Amino acid sequence: MRTKIVAGNWKMNKTLAEAKALTNEVLNLCISEVKSAVKVILCVPYPFLQSTTEQCEGTTIAVGAQNCSEHESGAYTGEVSAAMLKSIPVPYVILGHSERRQYFREDGPMLAKKVDRALAHQLTPIFCCGEPLEIREKGTHEALVRQQIQEGLFHLSAEAIGKLIIAYEPVWAIGTGKTASTQQAQDMHAVIRKELAAKYGDKVAQSIPILYGGSVKPDNAKELFSCPDVDGGLVGGASLKARDFVDIIKGA
Ligand code: PGA
């Protein structure tokens, strides 16, 4: 049995004061309302990692970053290393989000290096994959997502890949209000798990959590999360409202 995971991806939103207030609200609602054993992760912007970590200390909520550098350290102005995240300490990091792939040209080889840096510092990557609309319409989405998994992850040993969380996020569903149907989500999660099993064996593939992302909302979370291969969600827009986010957590 894989534990359900709900991760909030705040993207580039909120000020420090707003971030503190939102974290507080999520914490309070979780304490009073969430009874099941769901792993909750708040992936907040870099400037809020320290304060969110302090606020979540001693609770069941964990903190994650939204990216890290593929380099260990050095002259990379504006970048943040895995070692820095670990030193806070932040345990999770989103890697390969479609917005990073699209706007910052992050590709398979670069993401493979980022995954390595994160694992070298004992961070858990939340590795994102997913197809844009034109690929879905062409019908080549399965091939593309398999390729993203191969390029980003297949250099890893079975032991190393077993430490990851994967998130399937169809780009056409991100921030659009258009969610994948439960069948579409389940089908792609099964494709990913099959791909993992072909390379690493069934036991490893069955142990890796695969989250769905793309317009997850309180009213669709429960149905999506009930699919056999969907182990929770990566939530963008709805994670910025404590009430909605906690209702999604309750859906898991
Ligand atoms: P969304 O974003 O929930 O706003 O669609 C999901 C994500 O990009 O992780």
Short mmCIF file of C-alpha atoms and ligand atoms in Angstrom, two decimals:
data_model
loop_
_atom_site.label_atom_id
_atom_site.label_comp_id
_atom_site.label_asym_id
_atom_site.label_seq_id
_atom_site.Cartn_x
_atom_site.Cartn_y
_atom_site.Cartn_z
CA MET A 1 0.00 0.00 0.00
CA ARG A 2 1.47 3.35 -1.06
CA THR A 3 0.74 6.32 1.23
CA LYS A 4 -1.28 9.06 -0.40
CA ILE A 5 0.58 12.33 -0.96
CA VAL A 6 -0.82 15.79 -1.61
CA ALA A 7 1.73 18.44 -2.55
CA GLY A 8 0.88 22.11 -3.01
CA ASN A 9 2.83 24.00 -5.66
CA TRP A 10 2.52 27.69 -4.86
CA LYS A 11 4.54 28.68 -7.96
CA MET A 12 5.49 32.41 -7.94
CA ASN A 13 2.76 33.63 -5.64
CA LYS A 14 2.39 35.35 -2.24
CA THR A 15 4.47 37.75 -0.16
CA LEU A 16 6.25 36.63 3.00
CA ALA A 17 3.41 37.79 5.25
CA GLU A 18 0.83 36.08 3.02
CA ALA A 19 2.90 32.90 2.92
CA LYS A 20 3.04 32.78 6.71
CA ALA A 21 -0.70 33.34 6.97
CA LEU A 22 -1.51 30.65 4.39
CA THR A 23 0.80 28.11 6.05
CA ASN A 24 -0.85 28.85 9.40
CA GLU A 25 -4.31 28.40 7.97
CA VAL A 26 -3.38 25.10 6.29
CA LEU A 27 -1.77 23.84 9.51
CA ASN A 28 -4.79 24.72 11.64
CA LEU A 29 -7.30 23.17 9.24
CA CYS A 30 -5.16 20.02 8.90
CA ILE A 31 -4.88 19.62 12.66
CA SER A 32 -8.62 19.90 13.20
CA GLU A 33 -9.92 18.15 10.09
CA VAL A 34 -7.44 15.72 8.53
CA LYS A 35 -7.63 12.35 10.23
CA SER A 36 -6.18 10.05 7.58
CA ALA A 37 -2.48 9.38 7.03
CA VAL A 38 -1.89 11.65 4.03
CA LYS A 39 1.59 13.04 3.45
CA VAL A 40 1.21 16.79 2.89
CA ILE A 41 4.00 18.82 1.27
CA LEU A 42 4.05 22.59 0.73
CA CYS A 43 6.29 23.56 -2.19
CA VAL A 44 6.84 27.25 -1.63
CA PRO A 45 9.04 29.88 -3.31
CA TYR A 46 12.68 29.98 -2.16
CA PRO A 47 12.36 33.11 0.04
CA PHE A 48 9.68 31.40 2.16
CA LEU A 49 11.39 28.03 2.67
CA GLN A 50 12.96 28.96 5.99
CA SER A 51 9.84 30.45 7.59
CA THR A 52 7.53 27.72 6.28
CA THR A 53 9.95 25.09 7.59
CA GLU A 54 9.91 26.73 11.03
CA GLN A 55 6.13 26.94 11.02
CA CYS A 56 5.76 23.27 10.05
CA GLU A 57 8.30 21.96 12.54
CA GLY A 58 6.82 19.28 14.77
CA THR A 59 3.79 18.84 12.47
CA THR A 60 3.14 16.19 9.82
CA ILE A 61 3.42 18.76 7.02
CA ALA A 62 6.68 18.82 5.08
CA VAL A 63 8.21 21.54 2.93
CA GLY A 64 9.55 21.40 -0.62
CA ALA A 65 11.26 23.72 -3.08
CA GLN A 66 10.14 24.14 -6.70
CA ASN A 67 13.51 23.69 -8.39
CA CYS A 68 17.24 23.38 -7.74
CA SER A 69 20.40 23.81 -9.78
CA GLU A 70 22.03 20.98 -11.71
CA HIS A 71 25.37 22.30 -10.43
CA GLU A 72 26.86 21.57 -7.03
CA SER A 73 28.00 25.14 -6.24
CA GLY A 74 29.91 28.06 -7.72
CA ALA A 75 29.50 30.97 -10.13
CA TYR A 76 25.84 30.52 -11.12
CA THR A 77 24.28 33.84 -10.15
CA GLY A 78 20.68 33.54 -9.07
CA GLU A 79 20.70 29.77 -8.74
CA VAL A 80 19.93 27.68 -5.65
CA SER A 81 21.73 24.41 -4.97
CA ALA A 82 20.46 21.14 -3.55
CA ALA A 83 23.00 21.52 -0.72
CA MET A 84 21.45 24.89 0.22
CA LEU A 85 17.99 23.35 0.36
CA LYS A 86 19.25 20.49 2.47
CA SER A 87 20.91 22.91 4.89
CA ILE A 88 17.57 24.57 5.79
CA PRO A 89 16.57 21.60 5.91
CA VAL A 90 14.05 21.20 3.08
CA PRO A 91 13.36 17.53 2.29
CA TYR A 92 11.52 17.75 -1.08
CA VAL A 93 12.12 19.46 -4.43
CA ILE A 94 9.94 19.61 -7.55
CA LEU A 95 12.04 18.96 -10.66
CA GLY A 96 11.08 19.22 -14.32
CA HIS A 97 7.78 21.02 -13.88
CA SER A 98 6.35 21.75 -17.33
CA GLU A 99 6.71 25.49 -16.70
CA ARG A 100 10.45 24.94 -16.12
CA ARG A 101 10.67 22.77 -19.23
CA GLN A 102 8.76 25.30 -21.32
CA TYR A 103 9.95 28.73 -20.10
CA PHE A 104 13.45 27.85 -18.88
CA ARG A 105 14.33 25.21 -21.47
CA GLU A 106 14.97 22.45 -18.98
CA ASP A 107 15.42 19.23 -20.95
CA GLY A 108 16.00 15.56 -20.19
CA PRO A 109 19.81 15.65 -19.76
CA MET A 110 19.64 18.74 -17.51
CA LEU A 111 16.89 17.19 -15.41
CA ALA A 112 18.89 13.98 -15.03
CA LYS A 113 21.67 16.11 -13.49
CA LYS A 114 19.24 17.92 -11.21
CA VAL A 115 17.86 14.60 -10.00
CA ASP A 116 21.41 13.47 -9.24
CA ARG A 117 22.22 16.65 -7.31
CA ALA A 118 19.01 16.34 -5.29
CA LEU A 119 19.58 12.68 -4.45
CA ALA A 120 23.24 13.34 -3.56
CA HIS A 121 21.94 15.66 -0.83
CA GLN A 122 19.20 13.27 0.31
CA LEU A 123 16.40 15.41 -1.09
CA THR A 124 13.33 13.64 -2.47
CA PRO A 125 12.66 14.82 -6.02
CA ILE A 126 9.07 15.20 -7.17
CA PHE A 127 9.84 14.56 -10.83
CA CYS A 128 7.26 15.97 -13.23
CA CYS A 129 6.32 14.69 -16.67
CA GLY A 130 3.39 15.32 -18.99
CA GLU A 131 2.46 16.17 -22.55
CA PRO A 132 1.33 19.42 -24.18
CA LEU A 133 -2.03 19.62 -25.93
CA GLU A 134 -0.69 19.18 -29.48
CA ILE A 135 1.03 15.93 -28.49
CA ARG A 136 -2.16 14.63 -26.86
CA GLU A 137 -4.08 15.52 -30.03
CA LYS A 138 -1.51 13.74 -32.19
CA GLY A 139 -1.88 10.68 -29.98
CA THR A 140 1.83 10.44 -29.14
CA HIS A 141 1.45 11.36 -25.45
CA GLU A 142 2.38 7.93 -24.13
CA ALA A 143 5.62 7.90 -26.12
CA LEU A 144 6.56 11.41 -24.98
CA VAL A 145 5.96 10.74 -21.30
CA ARG A 146 7.89 7.45 -21.52
CA GLN A 147 10.73 9.40 -23.11
CA GLN A 148 10.66 12.04 -20.34
CA ILE A 149 10.88 9.28 -17.73
CA GLN A 150 13.70 7.52 -19.59
CA GLU A 151 15.76 10.69 -20.12
CA GLY A 152 15.34 12.08 -16.63
CA LEU A 153 15.44 8.94 -14.54
CA PHE A 154 16.66 5.79 -16.26
CA HIS A 155 20.32 6.43 -15.42
CA LEU A 156 19.42 5.79 -11.77
CA SER A 157 19.90 2.53 -9.91
CA ALA A 158 16.80 0.69 -8.67
CA GLU A 159 17.63 1.82 -5.15
CA ALA A 160 17.89 5.48 -6.18
CA ILE A 161 14.72 5.60 -8.29
CA GLY A 162 12.86 4.03 -5.38
CA LYS A 163 13.41 7.26 -3.45
CA LEU A 164 11.52 9.43 -5.95
CA ILE A 165 8.01 10.73 -6.28
CA ILE A 166 6.75 11.12 -9.86
CA ALA A 167 4.04 13.59 -10.88
CA TYR A 168 2.12 13.19 -14.14
CA GLU A 169 0.83 16.60 -15.20
CA PRO A 170 -0.71 16.93 -18.66
CA VAL A 171 0.24 20.46 -19.70
CA TRP A 172 -3.22 21.09 -21.19
CA ALA A 173 -4.72 20.57 -17.73
CA ILE A 174 -2.40 22.90 -15.79
CA GLY A 175 -4.11 26.08 -14.67
CA THR A 176 -6.74 25.67 -17.37
CA GLY A 177 -9.59 24.33 -15.28
CA LYS A 178 -9.60 21.37 -17.68
CA THR A 179 -8.83 18.22 -15.70
CA ALA A 180 -7.87 14.89 -17.19
CA SER A 181 -10.72 12.41 -16.78
CA THR A 182 -10.14 9.71 -14.19
CA GLN A 183 -9.72 7.28 -17.08
CA GLN A 184 -7.09 9.47 -18.79
CA ALA A 185 -5.23 9.90 -15.51
CA GLN A 186 -5.35 6.22 -14.61
CA ASP A 187 -4.28 5.18 -18.13
CA MET A 188 -1.20 7.43 -18.09
CA HIS A 189 -0.24 6.48 -14.55
CA ALA A 190 -0.43 2.84 -15.58
CA VAL A 191 1.76 3.59 -18.62
CA ILE A 192 4.36 5.22 -16.35
CA ARG A 193 4.27 2.36 -13.85
CA LYS A 194 4.61 -0.18 -16.67
CA GLU A 195 7.61 1.71 -18.03
CA LEU A 196 9.21 1.68 -14.56
CA ALA A 197 8.45 -2.03 -14.16
CA ALA A 198 10.02 -2.88 -17.52
CA LYS A 199 13.29 -1.30 -16.43
CA TYR A 200 13.36 -1.86 -12.65
CA GLY A 201 10.95 -4.72 -12.01
CA ASP A 202 7.47 -4.79 -10.58
CA LYS A 203 8.42 -4.43 -6.92
CA VAL A 204 10.24 -1.12 -7.47
CA ALA A 205 7.54 0.16 -9.84
CA GLN A 206 4.79 -0.64 -7.34
CA SER A 207 6.62 1.23 -4.56
CA ILE A 208 6.97 4.59 -6.40
CA PRO A 209 4.23 7.15 -5.72
CA ILE A 210 2.79 8.73 -8.89
CA LEU A 211 0.83 11.93 -8.30
CA TYR A 212 -1.63 13.52 -10.72
CA GLY A 213 -1.45 17.28 -11.36
CA GLY A 214 -3.51 19.63 -13.50
CA SER A 215 -6.56 21.54 -12.19
CA VAL A 216 -7.05 19.31 -9.16
CA LYS A 217 -9.94 20.83 -7.19
CA PRO A 218 -11.94 19.84 -4.11
CA ASP A 219 -14.75 18.49 -6.30
CA ASN A 220 -12.59 16.22 -8.49
CA ALA A 221 -9.83 15.19 -6.06
CA LYS A 222 -11.57 12.22 -4.47
CA GLU A 223 -12.44 10.58 -7.77
CA LEU A 224 -8.96 11.13 -9.25
CA PHE A 225 -7.21 9.88 -6.12
CA SER A 226 -9.34 6.74 -6.05
CA CYS A 227 -7.74 5.44 -9.28
CA PRO A 228 -5.52 2.45 -8.47
CA ASP A 229 -2.34 4.05 -9.86
CA VAL A 230 -2.98 7.63 -8.72
CA ASP A 231 -1.28 8.14 -5.36
CA GLY A 232 -2.36 11.71 -4.69
CA GLY A 233 -1.90 15.08 -6.33
CA LEU A 234 0.35 17.98 -7.15
CA VAL A 235 -1.90 20.99 -6.73
CA GLY A 236 -1.21 24.46 -8.12
CA GLY A 237 -3.97 27.08 -8.06
CA ALA A 238 -6.11 25.36 -5.44
CA SER A 239 -3.17 25.13 -3.02
CA LEU A 240 -3.24 28.93 -2.65
CA LYS A 241 -6.55 28.72 -0.79
CA ALA A 242 -6.29 26.90 2.54
CA ARG A 243 -9.93 25.76 2.47
CA ASP A 244 -9.67 24.26 -1.01
CA PHE A 245 -6.27 22.68 -0.38
CA VAL A 246 -7.38 21.00 2.83
CA ASP A 247 -10.57 19.76 1.16
CA ILE A 248 -8.33 18.21 -1.53
CA ILE A 249 -6.21 16.59 1.20
CA LYS A 250 -9.40 15.17 2.69
CA GLY A 251 -10.20 13.74 -0.75
CA ALA A 252 -7.09 11.59 -0.42
P1 PGA B 1 -2.91 23.67 -11.33
O1 PGA B 1 -1.31 23.47 -11.40
O2 PGA B 1 -3.40 22.84 -10.17
O3 PGA B 1 -3.11 25.13 -11.09
O4 PGA B 1 -3.46 23.20 -12.63
C1 PGA B 1 -0.72 22.23 -11.16
C2 PGA B 1 0.76 22.33 -11.28
O5 PGA B 1 1.24 23.05 -12.18
O6 PGA B 1 1.50 21.71 -10.52
#
